[in-house]
């Protein structure tokens, strides 16, 4: 049975901006109680531990994108979300923490530059798919870490409601 379309789209105002302000990571083992509505919002979330770790990001250094993946022969559709972020300065404590991130499955909360909080990896977790330390060559070059994380889920990233953002203390 075909899925029915429900709406069209008008042109939006030209007031959107790109980029990410901050991300928060929590291991999947601390996910706790999580409620996601069919409309694509997270309406309740109580982690088992207060273990959200905030990463502040410089402007124009980070992004996330979701690809709709479909196999017509198998009749399957899933969503692959890739998060890319940079942490300035190659420092040993960042090296050590990124090593731990690489060894875990995490859920990521993303605050975009429109002020929206998105959750990625709530179903299957996010894997660090690549990470690179870079010293740069010239004095003005980037020195730091570039990290890529990927989640493959049965649904697109969901938006956190303001009540959930408040309850998480972010």
Coordinates of N, CA, C and O in Angstrom, one line a residue:
X1 N 0.8 -1.2 0.0 CA 0.0 0.0 0.0 C 0.9 1.2 0.0 O 1.8 1.3 0.8
X2 N 0.6 2.2 -0.9 CA 1.5 3.4 -0.9 C 1.3 4.3 0.3 O 0.2 4.3 0.9
X3 N 2.3 5.0 0.7 CA 2.2 6.0 1.8 C 1.6 7.2 1.2 O 2.0 7.7 0.1
X4 N 0.7 7.8 1.9 CA 0.0 9.0 1.4 C 0.8 10.3 1.7 O 1.3 10.4 2.8
X5 N 0.9 11.2 0.8 CA 1.5 12.5 1.0 C 0.6 13.3 1.8 O -0.7 13.2 1.8
X6 N 1.1 14.3 2.7 CA 0.2 15.0 3.5 C 0.3 16.5 3.4 O -0.5 17.2 3.9
X7 N 1.3 17.1 2.7 CA 1.5 18.5 2.6 C 2.4 18.9 1.4 O 3.1 18.1 0.9
X8 N 2.3 20.2 1.1 CA 3.2 20.8 0.1 C 4.0 21.8 0.9 O 3.9 22.0 2.1
X9 N 4.9 22.5 0.1 CA 5.8 23.4 0.8 C 5.8 24.8 0.0 O 6.1 24.7 -1.2
X10 N 5.7 25.9 0.7 CA 5.8 27.2 0.1 C 7.3 27.6 0.3 O 8.0 27.1 1.1
X11 N 7.7 28.6 -0.5 CA 9.0 29.2 -0.3 C 9.1 29.8 1.1 O 8.2 30.5 1.5
X12 N 10.2 29.5 1.8 CA 10.4 30.1 3.1 C 11.0 31.5 3.0 O 11.6 31.9 1.9
X13 N 11.0 32.3 4.1 CA 11.8 33.5 4.2 C 13.2 33.2 4.1 O 13.7 32.1 4.5
X14 N 14.0 34.1 3.6 CA 15.5 33.9 3.5 C 16.2 34.2 4.8 O 17.0 35.1 4.8
X15 N 15.8 33.5 5.9 CA 16.4 33.8 7.2 C 17.1 32.6 7.8 O 17.3 32.6 9.0
X16 N 17.4 31.6 7.1 CA 18.1 30.4 7.6 C 19.6 30.7 7.6 O 20.1 31.4 6.8
X17 N 20.3 30.0 8.5 CA 21.7 30.1 8.6 C 22.2 28.7 8.8 O 21.5 27.8 9.4
X18 N 23.4 28.4 8.4 CA 24.0 27.1 8.5 C 25.0 27.0 9.7 O 25.4 28.0 10.2
X19 N 25.3 25.8 10.0 CA 26.3 25.5 11.0 C 25.8 25.0 12.3 O 24.6 24.9 12.6
X20 N 26.7 24.6 13.2 CA 26.4 24.1 14.5 C 27.1 24.9 15.6 O 28.2 25.3 15.4
X21 N 26.4 25.2 16.7 CA 27.0 25.9 17.8 C 27.7 25.0 18.8 O 28.8 25.2 19.2
X22 N 27.0 23.9 19.2 CA 27.5 23.0 20.2 C 26.9 21.6 20.0 O 25.9 21.5 19.3
X23 N 27.6 20.6 20.5 CA 27.1 19.3 20.6 C 27.3 18.8 22.0 O 28.1 19.3 22.8
X24 N 26.5 17.8 22.4 CA 26.6 17.1 23.6 C 26.6 15.6 23.3 O 25.8 15.1 22.5
X25 N 27.5 14.9 24.0 CA 27.6 13.4 23.8 C 27.2 12.7 25.1 O 27.5 13.2 26.2
X26 N 26.5 11.6 24.9 CA 26.1 10.7 26.0 C 26.3 9.3 25.5 O 25.9 9.0 24.4
X27 N 26.8 8.4 26.3 CA 26.9 7.0 25.8 C 25.6 6.4 25.7 O 24.7 6.7 26.5
X28 N 25.4 5.4 24.8 CA 24.1 4.8 24.7 C 23.7 4.0 25.9 O 22.5 3.9 26.2
X29 N 24.6 3.6 26.7 CA 24.3 2.9 28.0 C 23.7 3.8 29.0 O 23.0 3.3 29.9
X30 N 23.8 5.1 28.8 CA 23.2 6.1 29.8 C 21.9 6.7 29.2 O 21.4 7.7 29.7
X31 N 21.4 6.1 28.1 CA 20.2 6.7 27.4 C 19.0 6.9 28.3 O 18.4 7.9 28.3
X32 N 18.7 5.9 29.1 CA 17.6 5.9 30.0 C 16.3 5.9 29.3 O 16.1 5.2 28.3
X33 N 15.3 6.6 29.8 CA 13.9 6.6 29.3 C 13.9 7.7 28.2 O 14.2 8.8 28.5
X34 N 13.3 7.3 27.1 CA 13.4 8.2 25.9 C 12.0 8.1 25.2 O 11.6 7.0 24.8
X35 N 11.3 9.2 24.9 CA 10.0 9.1 24.2 C 10.1 10.0 23.0 O 10.3 11.2 23.1
X36 N 9.9 9.4 21.8 CA 9.9 10.2 20.6 C 8.5 10.0 19.9 O 8.0 8.9 19.8
X37 N 7.9 11.2 19.5 CA 6.6 11.2 18.9 C 6.7 10.8 17.4 O 7.8 10.9 16.8
X38 N 5.6 10.4 16.8 CA 5.6 10.1 15.4 C 5.7 11.4 14.6 O 6.0 11.3 13.4
X39 N 5.6 12.6 15.2 CA 5.8 13.8 14.4 C 7.2 14.3 14.4 O 7.5 15.3 13.8
X40 N 8.2 13.5 15.0 CA 9.6 13.8 14.9 C 10.1 14.6 16.0 O 11.2 15.3 15.8
X41 N 9.5 14.6 17.1 CA 10.0 15.4 18.3 C 10.2 14.4 19.5 O 9.5 13.4 19.6
X42 N 11.2 14.7 20.3 CA 11.5 14.0 21.5 C 10.7 14.8 22.6 O 11.0 16.0 22.8
X43 N 9.8 14.1 23.2 CA 8.9 14.8 24.2 C 9.3 14.5 25.6 O 8.8 15.2 26.5
X44 N 10.1 13.5 25.9 CA 10.6 13.2 27.2 C 11.9 12.4 27.1 O 12.1 11.6 26.2
X45 N 12.8 12.7 28.0 CA 14.1 12.0 28.1 C 14.7 12.2 29.5 O 15.0 13.2 30.0
X46 N 14.9 11.0 30.1 CA 15.5 11.0 31.4 C 16.7 10.0 31.4 O 16.5 8.8 31.4
X47 N 17.9 10.5 31.2 CA 19.1 9.7 31.1 C 19.3 9.0 32.5 O 18.8 9.5 33.5
X48 N 20.0 7.8 32.5 CA 20.2 7.1 33.7 C 21.3 7.7 34.5 O 21.4 7.4 35.7
X49 N 22.1 8.6 33.9 CA 23.1 9.3 34.7 C 23.2 10.7 34.1 O 22.9 10.9 33.0
X50 N 23.7 11.6 34.9 CA 23.9 13.0 34.5 C 25.3 13.0 33.7 O 26.3 13.4 34.3
X51 N 25.3 12.5 32.5 CA 26.5 12.3 31.8 C 26.5 12.9 30.4 O 27.0 12.2 29.5
X52 N 26.0 14.1 30.2 CA 26.0 14.8 28.9 C 27.3 15.6 28.9 O 27.5 16.4 29.9
X53 N 28.1 15.4 27.9 CA 29.4 16.1 27.8 C 29.3 17.1 26.6 O 29.1 16.7 25.5
X54 N 29.5 18.4 27.0 CA 29.3 19.5 26.0 C 30.6 19.8 25.3 O 31.7 19.8 25.9
X55 N 30.5 19.9 23.9 CA 31.7 20.3 23.1 C 31.3 21.6 22.5 O 30.3 21.7 21.7
X56 N 32.0 22.7 22.8 CA 31.7 24.0 22.2 C 32.5 24.1 20.9 O 33.7 23.7 20.8
X57 N 31.8 24.5 19.8 CA 32.4 24.5 18.5 C 32.6 25.9 17.9 O 31.7 26.8 18.1
X58 N 33.7 26.1 17.2 CA 33.9 27.4 16.6 C 32.9 27.5 15.3 O 32.6 26.5 14.7
X59 N 32.5 28.8 15.0 CA 31.7 29.0 13.9 C 32.3 28.5 12.6 O 33.6 28.5 12.5
X60 N 31.5 28.1 11.7 CA 32.0 27.6 10.3 C 32.9 26.5 10.4 O 33.8 26.3 9.5
X61 N 32.8 25.6 11.4 CA 33.8 24.5 11.5 C 33.1 23.1 11.5 O 33.7 22.1 11.5
X62 N 31.7 23.1 11.6 CA 31.0 21.9 11.9 C 29.7 21.8 11.2 O 29.1 22.9 11.0
X63 N 29.2 20.6 10.9 CA 28.0 20.5 10.2 C 27.4 19.0 10.4 O 28.2 18.1 10.8
X64 N 26.1 18.9 10.1 CA 25.6 17.5 10.0 C 24.6 17.5 8.9 O 24.1 18.5 8.4
X65 N 24.6 16.3 8.3 CA 23.7 16.1 7.1 C 23.1 14.7 7.2 O 23.7 13.8 7.7
X66 N 21.8 14.6 6.7 CA 21.2 13.3 6.7 C 20.8 12.9 5.3 O 20.2 13.7 4.5
X67 N 21.3 11.7 4.9 CA 21.0 11.1 3.6 C 19.9 10.1 3.7 O 19.9 9.3 4.6
X68 N 18.9 10.2 2.8 CA 17.8 9.2 2.8 C 18.3 8.1 1.9 O 18.7 8.3 0.7
X69 N 18.5 6.9 2.5 CA 19.0 5.7 1.8 C 17.9 4.8 1.5 O 17.1 4.4 2.4
X70 N 17.8 4.4 0.2 CA 16.7 3.6 -0.2 C 17.2 2.4 -1.1 O 18.0 2.7 -2.0
X71 N 16.6 1.3 -0.9 CA 16.9 0.1 -1.8 C 15.5 -0.3 -2.4 O 14.7 -0.9 -1.6
X72 N 15.2 0.1 -3.6 CA 13.9 -0.2 -4.2 C 13.7 -1.7 -4.3 O 12.5 -2.2 -4.1
X73 N 14.7 -2.5 -4.6 CA 14.5 -3.9 -4.8 C 14.1 -4.6 -3.5 O 13.2 -5.4 -3.4
X74 N 14.8 -4.2 -2.4 CA 14.5 -4.7 -1.1 C 13.3 -4.0 -0.4 O 12.8 -4.5 0.6
X75 N 12.9 -2.9 -0.9 CA 11.8 -2.1 -0.3 C 12.1 -1.5 1.0 O 11.3 -1.4 1.9
X76 N 13.4 -1.1 1.2 CA 13.9 -0.6 2.5 C 14.2 0.9 2.4 O 14.7 1.3 1.3
X77 N 14.0 1.6 3.4 CA 14.5 3.0 3.5 C 15.0 3.2 4.9 O 14.5 2.7 5.9
X78 N 16.2 3.8 5.0 CA 16.8 4.2 6.3 C 17.5 5.5 6.1 O 17.6 6.0 5.0
X79 N 18.0 6.0 7.2 CA 18.6 7.4 7.2 C 20.0 7.3 7.8 O 20.2 6.8 8.8
X80 N 20.9 7.9 7.0 CA 22.3 7.9 7.4 C 22.7 9.4 7.7 O 22.7 10.2 6.8
X81 N 23.0 9.7 9.0 CA 23.4 11.0 9.4 C 24.8 11.1 9.7 O 25.3 10.3 10.5
X82 N 25.5 12.1 9.1 CA 26.9 12.3 9.3 C 27.2 13.6 10.0 O 26.7 14.6 9.5
X83 N 27.9 13.6 11.1 CA 28.2 14.8 11.9 C 29.7 14.9 11.7 O 30.5 14.0 11.9
X84 N 30.2 16.1 11.3 CA 31.6 16.5 11.2 C 31.8 17.7 12.1 O 31.1 18.7 12.0
X85 N 32.8 17.6 13.0 CA 33.1 18.7 13.8 C 34.6 18.8 14.0 O 35.4 17.9 13.9
X86 N 35.1 20.0 14.4 CA 36.5 20.3 14.6 C 36.7 20.8 16.1 O 35.8 21.6 16.6
X87 N 37.7 20.4 16.7 CA 38.2 20.9 18.0 C 39.5 21.5 17.8 O 40.5 20.8 17.4
X88 N 39.6 22.8 18.1 CA 40.9 23.5 17.9 C 42.0 23.0 18.9 O 41.6 22.7 20.0
X89 N 43.2 23.0 18.5 CA 44.4 22.7 19.2 C 44.5 21.1 19.5 O 43.6 20.5 20.1
X90 N 45.6 20.6 19.0 CA 45.9 19.2 19.4 C 46.5 19.2 20.8 O 47.6 19.6 21.0
X91 N 45.7 18.7 21.7 CA 46.1 18.7 23.1 C 45.8 17.2 23.6 O 44.9 16.6 23.1
X92 N 46.6 16.8 24.5 CA 46.6 15.4 25.0 C 45.2 15.0 25.6 O 44.7 14.0 25.4
X93 N 44.6 16.0 26.4 CA 43.3 15.6 27.0 C 42.3 15.4 25.9 O 41.4 14.6 26.1
X94 N 42.3 16.2 24.8 CA 41.4 16.0 23.7 C 41.7 14.7 23.0 O 40.7 13.9 22.7
X95 N 42.9 14.4 22.8 CA 43.3 13.1 22.2 C 42.8 11.9 23.0 O 42.2 11.0 22.5
X96 N 42.9 12.0 24.3 CA 42.5 10.9 25.2 C 41.0 10.8 25.2 O 40.4 9.6 25.2
X97 N 40.2 11.9 25.2 CA 38.8 11.8 25.2 C 38.3 11.3 23.9 O 37.3 10.5 23.8
X98 N 38.8 11.7 22.8 CA 38.4 11.3 21.5 C 38.7 9.8 21.3 O 37.9 9.1 20.7
X99 N 39.7 9.3 21.9 CA 40.0 7.9 21.9 C 38.9 7.1 22.6 O 38.4 6.1 22.1
X100 N 38.3 7.6 23.7 CA 37.2 7.0 24.4 C 35.9 7.1 23.6 O 35.2 6.1 23.5
X101 N 35.7 8.2 22.9 CA 34.5 8.4 22.0 C 34.6 7.3 20.9 O 33.6 6.7 20.6
X102 N 35.8 7.1 20.4 CA 36.0 6.1 19.3 C 35.6 4.7 19.8 O 35.2 3.9 19.0
X103 N 35.8 4.4 21.1 CA 35.6 3.1 21.6 C 34.2 2.9 22.1 O 33.8 1.8 22.6
X104 N 33.3 3.9 22.0 CA 31.9 3.8 22.5 C 30.9 4.1 21.3 O 31.2 4.6 20.3
X105 N 29.7 3.7 21.6 CA 28.5 4.2 20.8 C 28.0 5.3 21.6 O 27.8 5.2 22.9
X106 N 27.7 6.4 21.0 CA 27.1 7.6 21.7 C 25.9 8.1 21.0 O 25.6 7.8 19.8
X107 N 25.1 8.8 21.7 CA 24.0 9.6 21.2 C 24.5 11.1 21.2 O 25.1 11.5 22.2
X108 N 24.2 11.8 20.1 CA 24.6 13.2 20.0 C 23.4 14.1 20.0 O 22.5 13.9 19.2
X109 N 23.5 15.2 20.8 CA 22.6 16.3 20.7 C 23.3 17.4 20.0 O 24.4 17.7 20.3
X110 N 22.6 18.0 18.9 CA 23.3 19.0 18.1 C 22.4 20.3 18.3 O 21.2 20.3 18.0
X111 N 23.1 21.4 18.6 CA 22.4 22.7 18.6 C 22.9 23.4 17.4 O 24.1 23.7 17.2
X112 N 21.9 23.6 16.4 CA 22.3 24.3 15.2 C 22.2 25.8 15.4 O 21.8 26.3 16.4
X113 N 22.6 26.5 14.4 CA 22.7 28.0 14.5 C 21.3 28.6 14.3 O 21.2 29.9 14.4
X114 N 20.2 27.8 14.1 CA 18.9 28.3 14.2 C 18.3 28.2 15.6 O 17.1 28.5 15.8
X115 N 19.1 27.6 16.5 CA 18.6 27.4 17.9 C 17.8 26.2 18.1 O 17.1 26.0 19.1
X116 N 17.9 25.2 17.1 CA 17.2 24.0 17.2 C 18.1 22.9 17.8 O 19.2 22.8 17.4
X117 N 17.5 22.0 18.6 CA 18.3 20.9 19.2 C 17.8 19.6 18.5 O 16.7 19.3 18.6
X118 N 18.8 18.9 17.9 CA 18.5 17.7 17.2 C 19.2 16.5 17.9 O 20.3 16.7 18.5
X119 N 18.6 15.4 17.9 CA 19.2 14.2 18.5 C 19.5 13.2 17.4 O 18.7 12.9 16.5
X120 N 20.7 12.7 17.4 CA 21.2 11.7 16.4 C 21.8 10.5 17.1 O 22.5 10.6 18.1
X121 N 21.3 9.3 16.6 CA 21.8 8.1 17.2 C 21.0 7.5 18.3 O 21.5 6.6 19.0
X122 N 19.8 8.0 18.5 CA 19.0 7.6 19.6 C 18.6 6.1 19.5 O 18.3 5.5 20.5
X123 N 18.6 5.6 18.3 CA 18.1 4.2 18.1 C 19.3 3.2 18.1 O 19.3 2.2 18.8
X124 N 20.3 3.5 17.3 CA 21.5 2.6 17.1 C 22.8 3.1 17.6 O 23.8 2.5 17.5
X125 N 22.8 4.4 18.0 CA 24.0 5.0 18.4 C 24.8 5.6 17.2 O 24.5 5.3 16.1
X126 N 25.8 6.5 17.5 CA 26.7 7.1 16.5 C 28.0 6.4 16.7 O 28.5 6.3 17.9
X127 N 28.7 6.1 15.6 CA 30.0 5.6 15.6 C 31.0 6.7 15.1 O 30.6 7.4 14.1
X128 N 32.1 6.8 15.7 CA 33.2 7.7 15.1 C 33.7 6.9 13.9 O 34.3 5.8 14.1
X129 N 33.5 7.4 12.7 CA 33.9 6.8 11.5 C 35.3 7.3 11.1 O 36.0 6.6 10.3
X130 N 35.7 8.4 11.5 CA 37.1 8.9 11.3 C 37.4 10.0 12.2 O 36.5 10.7 12.7
X131 N 38.7 10.1 12.5 CA 39.2 11.2 13.3 C 40.6 11.5 12.9 O 41.4 10.6 12.5
X132 N 41.0 12.8 12.8 CA 42.3 13.1 12.4 C 42.8 14.3 13.2 O 42.2 15.3 13.3
X133 N 44.1 14.2 13.6 CA 44.8 15.3 14.2 C 45.6 15.9 13.2 O 46.2 15.3 12.3
X134 N 45.6 17.3 13.2 CA 46.3 18.0 12.1 C 47.1 19.2 12.8 O 46.5 20.0 13.4
X135 N 48.4 19.2 12.5 CA 49.2 20.3 13.1 C 49.2 21.5 12.2 O 49.5 22.6 12.7
X136 N 48.8 21.4 11.0 CA 48.8 22.5 10.0 C 50.3 22.7 9.5 O 51.2 22.0 10.0
X137 N 50.4 23.5 8.5 CA 51.7 23.7 7.9 C 52.2 25.2 8.1 O 53.2 25.4 8.7
X138 N 51.3 26.1 7.7 CA 51.6 27.5 7.9 C 51.1 28.0 9.2 O 50.3 27.4 9.9
X139 N 51.6 29.2 9.7 CA 51.2 29.7 11.0 C 49.7 29.9 11.1 O 49.1 29.7 12.2
X140 N 49.0 30.2 10.0 CA 47.5 30.5 10.1 C 46.7 29.2 9.8 O 45.5 29.3 9.8
X141 N 47.3 28.1 9.7 CA 46.6 26.8 9.4 C 45.8 26.3 10.6 O 46.2 26.6 11.7
X142 N 44.8 25.4 10.3 CA 44.1 24.8 11.4 C 45.0 23.8 12.1 O 45.7 23.0 11.5
X143 N 45.0 23.9 13.5 CA 45.7 22.9 14.3 C 44.6 22.4 15.3 O 44.0 23.1 16.0
X144 N 44.4 21.1 15.2 CA 43.4 20.4 16.0 C 42.9 19.1 15.5 O 43.6 18.5 14.7
X145 N 41.7 18.8 15.9 CA 41.1 17.5 15.6 C 39.9 17.7 14.7 O 39.1 18.5 15.0
X146 N 39.8 16.8 13.7 CA 38.6 16.8 12.9 C 37.9 15.4 13.1 O 38.6 14.4 12.9
X147 N 36.7 15.4 13.4 CA 36.0 14.1 13.8 C 34.8 13.9 12.9 O 34.0 14.9 12.7
X148 N 34.6 12.7 12.5 CA 33.4 12.4 11.7 C 32.6 11.3 12.4 O 33.3 10.3 12.8
X149 N 31.3 11.4 12.7 CA 30.5 10.4 13.3 C 29.3 10.1 12.4 O 28.8 11.0 11.8
X150 N 28.9 8.9 12.4 CA 27.8 8.4 11.6 C 26.8 7.6 12.4 O 27.2 6.8 13.2
X151 N 25.5 7.9 12.1 CA 24.4 7.1 12.7 C 23.6 6.6 11.5 O 23.2 7.3 10.6
X152 N 23.2 5.3 11.6 CA 22.2 4.8 10.6 C 21.0 4.3 11.4 O 21.1 3.5 12.3
X153 N 19.9 5.0 11.1 CA 18.7 4.8 11.9 C 17.5 4.6 11.0 O 17.5 4.8 9.8
X154 N 16.4 4.1 11.6 CA 15.1 3.9 10.8 C 14.3 5.2 10.7 O 13.3 5.2 10.0
X155 N 14.8 6.2 11.3 CA 14.1 7.5 11.2 C 15.1 8.7 11.2 O 16.3 8.5 11.6
X156 N 14.7 9.8 10.7 CA 15.6 11.0 10.6 C 15.8 11.5 12.0 O 15.1 11.2 13.0
X157 N 16.9 12.4 12.2 CA 17.1 13.0 13.5 C 15.8 13.7 14.0 O 15.1 14.3 13.2
X158 N 15.5 13.6 15.3 CA 14.3 14.2 15.9 C 14.7 15.5 16.6 O 15.9 15.7 17.0
X159 N 13.8 16.4 16.7 CA 13.9 17.7 17.4 C 13.5 17.5 18.8 O 12.5 17.0 19.2
X160 N 14.4 18.1 19.7 CA 14.1 18.1 21.2 C 13.1 19.2 21.4 O 13.3 20.3 21.0
X161 N 12.1 18.9 22.2 CA 11.1 20.0 22.6 C 11.8 20.8 23.7 O 12.8 20.4 24.3
X162 N 11.3 22.0 23.9 CA 11.9 23.0 24.8 C 11.9 22.4 26.2 O 12.8 22.6 27.0
X163 N 10.9 21.6 26.6 CA 10.8 21.0 27.9 C 11.9 20.0 28.1 O 12.5 19.9 29.2
X164 N 12.2 19.2 27.1 CA 13.3 18.2 27.2 C 14.7 18.9 27.3 O 15.5 18.6 28.1
X165 N 14.9 20.0 26.5 CA 16.1 20.8 26.6 C 16.3 21.3 28.0 O 17.4 21.2 28.6
X166 N 15.2 21.8 28.6 CA 15.2 22.3 30.0 C 15.5 21.2 31.0 O 16.4 21.4 31.9
X167 N 14.9 20.1 30.8 CA 15.0 19.0 31.8 C 16.5 18.4 31.7 O 17.0 17.9 32.7
X168 N 17.1 18.4 30.6 CA 18.4 18.0 30.4 C 19.5 19.0 30.9 O 20.6 18.6 31.1
X169 N 19.0 20.2 31.1 CA 20.0 21.2 31.6 C 21.0 21.7 30.6 O 22.1 22.1 30.9
X170 N 20.6 21.7 29.3 CA 21.5 22.2 28.3 C 21.0 23.5 27.7 O 20.0 23.9 27.9

